[in-house]
mmCIF file of C-alpha atoms in Angstrom:
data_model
loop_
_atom_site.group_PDB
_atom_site.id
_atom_site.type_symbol
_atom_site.label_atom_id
_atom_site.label_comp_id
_atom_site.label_asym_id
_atom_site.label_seq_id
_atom_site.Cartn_x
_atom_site.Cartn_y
_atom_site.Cartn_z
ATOM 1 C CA UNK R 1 0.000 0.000 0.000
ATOM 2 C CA UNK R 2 1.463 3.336 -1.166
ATOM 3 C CA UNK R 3 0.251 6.980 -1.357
ATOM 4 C CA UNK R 4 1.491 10.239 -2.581
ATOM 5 C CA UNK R 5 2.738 12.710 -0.556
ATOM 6 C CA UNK R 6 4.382 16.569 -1.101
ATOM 7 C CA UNK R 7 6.178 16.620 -4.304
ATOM 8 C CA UNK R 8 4.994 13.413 -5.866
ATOM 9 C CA UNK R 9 7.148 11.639 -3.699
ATOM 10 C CA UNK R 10 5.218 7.907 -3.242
ATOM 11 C CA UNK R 11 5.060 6.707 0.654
ATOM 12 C CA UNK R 12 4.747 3.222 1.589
ATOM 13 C CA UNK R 13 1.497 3.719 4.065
ATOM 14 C CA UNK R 14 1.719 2.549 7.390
ATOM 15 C CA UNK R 15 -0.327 2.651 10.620
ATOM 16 C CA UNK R 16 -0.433 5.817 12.467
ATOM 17 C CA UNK R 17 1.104 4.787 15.544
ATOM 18 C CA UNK R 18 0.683 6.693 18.907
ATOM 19 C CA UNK R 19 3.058 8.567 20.554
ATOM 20 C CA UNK R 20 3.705 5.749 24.094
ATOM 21 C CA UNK R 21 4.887 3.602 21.048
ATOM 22 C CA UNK R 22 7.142 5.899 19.077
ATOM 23 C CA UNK R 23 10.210 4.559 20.659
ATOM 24 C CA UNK R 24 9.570 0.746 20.469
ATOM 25 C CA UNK R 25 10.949 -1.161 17.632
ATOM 26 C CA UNK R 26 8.991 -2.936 15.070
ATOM 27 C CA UNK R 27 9.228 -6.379 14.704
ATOM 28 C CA UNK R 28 7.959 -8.114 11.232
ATOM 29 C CA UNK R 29 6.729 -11.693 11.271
ATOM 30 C CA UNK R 30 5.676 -13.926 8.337
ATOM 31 C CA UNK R 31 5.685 -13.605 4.726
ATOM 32 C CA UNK R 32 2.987 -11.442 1.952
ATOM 33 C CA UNK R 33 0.811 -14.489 0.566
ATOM 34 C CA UNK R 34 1.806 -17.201 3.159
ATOM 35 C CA UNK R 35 -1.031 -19.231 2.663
ATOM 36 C CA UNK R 36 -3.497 -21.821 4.647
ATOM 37 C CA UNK R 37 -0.960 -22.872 6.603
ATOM 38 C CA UNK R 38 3.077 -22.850 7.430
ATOM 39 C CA UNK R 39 5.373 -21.669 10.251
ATOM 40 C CA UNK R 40 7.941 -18.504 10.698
ATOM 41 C CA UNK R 41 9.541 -17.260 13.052
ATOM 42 C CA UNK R 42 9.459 -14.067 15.620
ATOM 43 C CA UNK R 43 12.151 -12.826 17.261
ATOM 44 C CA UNK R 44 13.588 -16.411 16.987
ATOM 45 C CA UNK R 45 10.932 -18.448 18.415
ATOM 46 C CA UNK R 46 8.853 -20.753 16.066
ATOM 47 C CA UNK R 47 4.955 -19.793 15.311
ATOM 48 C CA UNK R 48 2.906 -23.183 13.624
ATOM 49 C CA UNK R 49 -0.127 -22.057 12.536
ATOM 50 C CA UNK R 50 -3.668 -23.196 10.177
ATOM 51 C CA UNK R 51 -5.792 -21.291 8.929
ATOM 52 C CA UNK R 52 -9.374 -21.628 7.052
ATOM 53 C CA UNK R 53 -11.951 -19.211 5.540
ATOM 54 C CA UNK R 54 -15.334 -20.636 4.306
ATOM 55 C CA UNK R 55 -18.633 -19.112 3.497
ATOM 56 C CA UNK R 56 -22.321 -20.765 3.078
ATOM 57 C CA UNK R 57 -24.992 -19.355 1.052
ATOM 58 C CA UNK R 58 -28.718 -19.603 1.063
ATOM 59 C CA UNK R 59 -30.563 -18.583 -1.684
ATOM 60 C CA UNK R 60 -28.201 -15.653 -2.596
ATOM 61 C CA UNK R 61 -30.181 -13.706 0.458
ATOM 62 C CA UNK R 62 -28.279 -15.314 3.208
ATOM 63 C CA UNK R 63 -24.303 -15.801 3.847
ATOM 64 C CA UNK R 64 -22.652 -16.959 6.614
ATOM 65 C CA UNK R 65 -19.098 -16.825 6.819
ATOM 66 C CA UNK R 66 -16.436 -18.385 8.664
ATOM 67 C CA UNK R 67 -12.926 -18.403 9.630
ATOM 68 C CA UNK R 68 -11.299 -20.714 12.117
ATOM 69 C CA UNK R 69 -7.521 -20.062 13.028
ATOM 70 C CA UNK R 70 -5.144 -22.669 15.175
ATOM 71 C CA UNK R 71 -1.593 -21.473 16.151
ATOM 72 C CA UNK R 72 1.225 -22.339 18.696
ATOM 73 C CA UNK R 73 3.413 -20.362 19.665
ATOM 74 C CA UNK R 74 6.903 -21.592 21.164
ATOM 75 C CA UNK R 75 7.436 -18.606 23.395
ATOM 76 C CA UNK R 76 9.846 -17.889 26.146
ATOM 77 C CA UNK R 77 8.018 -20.175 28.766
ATOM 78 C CA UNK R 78 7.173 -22.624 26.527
ATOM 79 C CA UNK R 79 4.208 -23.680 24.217
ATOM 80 C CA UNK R 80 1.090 -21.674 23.732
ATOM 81 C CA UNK R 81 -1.576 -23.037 21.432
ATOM 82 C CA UNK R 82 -4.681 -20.846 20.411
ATOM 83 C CA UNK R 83 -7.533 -22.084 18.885
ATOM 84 C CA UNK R 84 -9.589 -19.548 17.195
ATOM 85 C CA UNK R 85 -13.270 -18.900 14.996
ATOM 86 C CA UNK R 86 -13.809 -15.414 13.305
ATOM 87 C CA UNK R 87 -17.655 -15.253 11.950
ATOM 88 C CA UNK R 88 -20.094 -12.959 10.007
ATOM 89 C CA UNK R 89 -23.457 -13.100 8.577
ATOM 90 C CA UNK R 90 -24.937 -11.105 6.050
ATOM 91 C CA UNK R 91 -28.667 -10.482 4.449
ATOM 92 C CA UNK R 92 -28.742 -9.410 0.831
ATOM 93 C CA UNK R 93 -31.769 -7.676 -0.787
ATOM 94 C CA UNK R 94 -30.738 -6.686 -4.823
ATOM 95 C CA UNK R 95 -27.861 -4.665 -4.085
ATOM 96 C CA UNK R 96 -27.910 -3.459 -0.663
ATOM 97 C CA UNK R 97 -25.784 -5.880 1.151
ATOM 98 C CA UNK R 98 -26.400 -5.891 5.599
ATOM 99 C CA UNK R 99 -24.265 -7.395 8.276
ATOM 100 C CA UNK R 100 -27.222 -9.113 10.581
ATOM 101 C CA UNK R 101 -24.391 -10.539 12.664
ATOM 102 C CA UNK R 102 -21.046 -8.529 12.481
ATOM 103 C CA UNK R 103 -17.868 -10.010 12.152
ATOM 104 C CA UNK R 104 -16.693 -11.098 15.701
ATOM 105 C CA UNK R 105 -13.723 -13.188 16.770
ATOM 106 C CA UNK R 106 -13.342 -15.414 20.137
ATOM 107 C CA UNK R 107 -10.153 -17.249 20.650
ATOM 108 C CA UNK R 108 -9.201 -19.370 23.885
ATOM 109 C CA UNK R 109 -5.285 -20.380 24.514
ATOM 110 C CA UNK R 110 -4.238 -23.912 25.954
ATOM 111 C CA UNK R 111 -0.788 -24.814 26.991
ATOM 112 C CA UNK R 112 1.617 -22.249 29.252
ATOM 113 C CA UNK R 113 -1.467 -19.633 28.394
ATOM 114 C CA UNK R 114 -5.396 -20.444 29.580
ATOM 115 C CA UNK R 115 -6.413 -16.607 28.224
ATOM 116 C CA UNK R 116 -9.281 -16.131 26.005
ATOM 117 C CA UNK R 117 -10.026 -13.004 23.843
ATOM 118 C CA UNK R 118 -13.220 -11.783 22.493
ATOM 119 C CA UNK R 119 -13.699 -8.508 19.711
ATOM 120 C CA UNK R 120 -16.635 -7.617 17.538
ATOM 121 C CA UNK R 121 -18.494 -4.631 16.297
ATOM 122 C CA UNK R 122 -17.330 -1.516 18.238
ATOM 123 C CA UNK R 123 -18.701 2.248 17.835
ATOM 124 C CA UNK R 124 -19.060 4.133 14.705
ATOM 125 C CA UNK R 125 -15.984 6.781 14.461
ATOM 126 C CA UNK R 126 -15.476 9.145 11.732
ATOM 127 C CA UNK R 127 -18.085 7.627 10.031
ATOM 128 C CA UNK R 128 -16.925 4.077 10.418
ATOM 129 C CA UNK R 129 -17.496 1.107 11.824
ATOM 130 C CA UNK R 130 -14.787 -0.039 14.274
ATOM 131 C CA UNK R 131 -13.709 -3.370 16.638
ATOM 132 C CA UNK R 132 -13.134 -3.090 20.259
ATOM 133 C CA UNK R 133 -13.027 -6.075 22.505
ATOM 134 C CA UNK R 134 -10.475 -7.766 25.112
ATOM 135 C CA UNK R 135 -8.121 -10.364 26.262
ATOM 136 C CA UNK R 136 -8.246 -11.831 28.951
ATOM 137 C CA UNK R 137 -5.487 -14.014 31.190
ATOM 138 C CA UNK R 138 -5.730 -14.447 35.193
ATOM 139 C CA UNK R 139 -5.703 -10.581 36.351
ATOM 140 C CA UNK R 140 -4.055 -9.434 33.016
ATOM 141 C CA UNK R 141 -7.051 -7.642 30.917
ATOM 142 C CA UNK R 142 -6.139 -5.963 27.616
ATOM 143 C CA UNK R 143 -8.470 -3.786 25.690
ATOM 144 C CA UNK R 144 -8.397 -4.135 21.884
ATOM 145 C CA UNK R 145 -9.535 -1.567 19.466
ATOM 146 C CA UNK R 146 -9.243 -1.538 15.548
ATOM 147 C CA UNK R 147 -7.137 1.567 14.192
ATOM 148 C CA UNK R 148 -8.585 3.379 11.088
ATOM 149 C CA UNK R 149 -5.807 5.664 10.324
ATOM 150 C CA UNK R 150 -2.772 5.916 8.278
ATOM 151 C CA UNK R 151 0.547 8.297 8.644
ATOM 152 C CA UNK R 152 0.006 11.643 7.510
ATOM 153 C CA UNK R 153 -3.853 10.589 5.984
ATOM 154 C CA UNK R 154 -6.581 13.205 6.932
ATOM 155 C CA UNK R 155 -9.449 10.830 6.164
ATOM 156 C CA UNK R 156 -10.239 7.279 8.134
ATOM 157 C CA UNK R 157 -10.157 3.886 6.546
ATOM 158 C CA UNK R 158 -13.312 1.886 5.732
ATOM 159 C CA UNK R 159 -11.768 -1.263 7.109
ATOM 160 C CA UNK R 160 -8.997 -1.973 10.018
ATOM 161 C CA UNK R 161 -5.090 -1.341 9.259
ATOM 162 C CA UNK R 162 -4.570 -2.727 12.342
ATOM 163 C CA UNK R 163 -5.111 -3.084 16.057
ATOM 164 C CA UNK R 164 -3.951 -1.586 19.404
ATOM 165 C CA UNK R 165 -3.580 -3.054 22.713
ATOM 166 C CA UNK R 166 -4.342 -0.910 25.498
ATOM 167 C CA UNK R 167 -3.256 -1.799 29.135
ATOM 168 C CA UNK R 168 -4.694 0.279 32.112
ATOM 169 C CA UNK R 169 -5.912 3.209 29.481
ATOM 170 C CA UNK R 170 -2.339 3.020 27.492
ATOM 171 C CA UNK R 171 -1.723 1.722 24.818
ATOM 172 C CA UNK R 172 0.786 -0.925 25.235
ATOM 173 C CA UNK R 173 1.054 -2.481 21.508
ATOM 174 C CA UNK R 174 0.249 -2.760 18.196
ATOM 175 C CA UNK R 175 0.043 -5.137 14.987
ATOM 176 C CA UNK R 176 -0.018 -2.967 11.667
ATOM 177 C CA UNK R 177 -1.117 -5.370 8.668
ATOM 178 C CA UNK R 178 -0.789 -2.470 6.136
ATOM 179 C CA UNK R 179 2.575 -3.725 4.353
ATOM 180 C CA UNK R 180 1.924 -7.689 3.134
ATOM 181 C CA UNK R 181 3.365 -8.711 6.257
ATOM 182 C CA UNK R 182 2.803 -7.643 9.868
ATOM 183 C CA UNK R 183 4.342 -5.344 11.935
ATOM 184 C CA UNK R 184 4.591 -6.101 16.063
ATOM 185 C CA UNK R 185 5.440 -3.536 18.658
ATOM 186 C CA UNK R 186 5.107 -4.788 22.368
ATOM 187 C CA UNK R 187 6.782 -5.115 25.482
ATOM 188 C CA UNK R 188 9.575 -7.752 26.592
ATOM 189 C CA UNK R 189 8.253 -10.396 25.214
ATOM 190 C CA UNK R 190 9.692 -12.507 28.326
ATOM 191 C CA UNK R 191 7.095 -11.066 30.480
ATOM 192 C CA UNK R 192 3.674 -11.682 31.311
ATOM 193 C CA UNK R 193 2.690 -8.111 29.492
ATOM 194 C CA UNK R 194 4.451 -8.912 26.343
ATOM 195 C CA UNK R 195 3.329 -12.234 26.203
ATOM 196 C CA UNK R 196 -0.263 -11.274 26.366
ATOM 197 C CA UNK R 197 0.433 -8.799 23.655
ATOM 198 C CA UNK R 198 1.853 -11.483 21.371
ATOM 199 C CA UNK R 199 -0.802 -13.759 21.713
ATOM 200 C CA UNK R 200 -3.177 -11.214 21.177
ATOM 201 C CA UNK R 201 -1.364 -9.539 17.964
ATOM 202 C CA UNK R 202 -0.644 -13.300 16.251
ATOM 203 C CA UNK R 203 -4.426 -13.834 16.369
ATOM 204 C CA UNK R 204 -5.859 -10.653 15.179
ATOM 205 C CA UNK R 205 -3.153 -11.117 12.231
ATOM 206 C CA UNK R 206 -3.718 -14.691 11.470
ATOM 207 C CA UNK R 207 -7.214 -14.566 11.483
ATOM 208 C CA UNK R 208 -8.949 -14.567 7.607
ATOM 209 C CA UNK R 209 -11.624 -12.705 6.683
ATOM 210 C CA UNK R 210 -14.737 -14.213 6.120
ATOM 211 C CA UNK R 211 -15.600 -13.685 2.707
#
């Protein structure tokens, strides 16, 4: 994704990023078009993850989509396995196209992690729709939130560019999936922070679609 900006100059777009994150480092994971299923690596340690998207129609008025997601993660403290469904369902009428049940995602983690994380339809901002939901592990609670804006863009995007994490009212990380592959900023990964940040951020970029 590129834009123009001052002088013709073309600018790869990226996430606008707030300012408690200017300073941490981005980390890239994965590969553009990497498929139903595969591995990579981040920051050294081995993600195995599959992926699915299907949709059902009825009658052309009626479609029901989707999108289950498994991953493990071979983090600091050992194996984390998620197990994830993303879903949608939307009513047709000639071209007018409604979401009766807005795309939602739940995911629950098994292993060194028993967290589960739940995000769906959020409020409307700038005239779009947005996610918000949260993750959830012991007494560790992140909030999630969809981000709509790109560096130096005056006007909102229709659809996500990416996702914050927000601990105690900050915002703690971020996963921008502007650029074919994803972008991670979090905390130490080795602690119980950045581990809930990875978990959440592998998921939200994993996840298909349903289409």
């Amino acid at each position: 994704m590129a834009f123009l900006a001052g002088c013709g100059v073309v600018r790869e777009a990226r996430m606008a990023q707030p300012a408690s994150l200017a300073a941490v480092p981005e980390e890239s994971f994965g590969k553009p078009g990497w498929g139903r299923r595969g591995e990579f690596e981040l920051a050294g340690q081995r993600v195995r993850y599959d992926r699915g998207a299907d949709r059902l129609s009825l009658f052309d008025a009626l479609a029901t989509g989707r999108a289950p997601l498994r991953y493990t993660w071979s983090g600091p403290a050992g194996d984390s396995e998620a197990d994830c469904t993303a879903r949608q369902i939307e009513v047709s009428a000639g071209a007018l196209v409604v979401a009766a049940r807005p795309w939602a995602l739940e995911c629950r983690w098994r292993g060194i992690s028993d967290a589960a994380l739940q995000i769906g339809e959020g409020p409307v901002q700038w005239g779009q729709a947005t996610r918000e939901g949260r993750y959830r592990r012991g007494d560790l609670t992140l909030a999630l939130r969809s981000v709509h804006r790109l560096e130096g863009a005056a006007l909102a995007t229709a659809g996500p560019v990416g996702y914050e994490m927000l601990h105690g009212g900050q915002v703690v990380g971020s996963v921008d999936l502007t650029r074919g592959v994803p972008r991670l900023r979090r905390p130490d990964a080795a602690t119980p922070l950045g581990q809930a940040v990875t978990e959440a951020a592998l998921a939200l970029a994993l996840v298909w679609e349903p289409s």
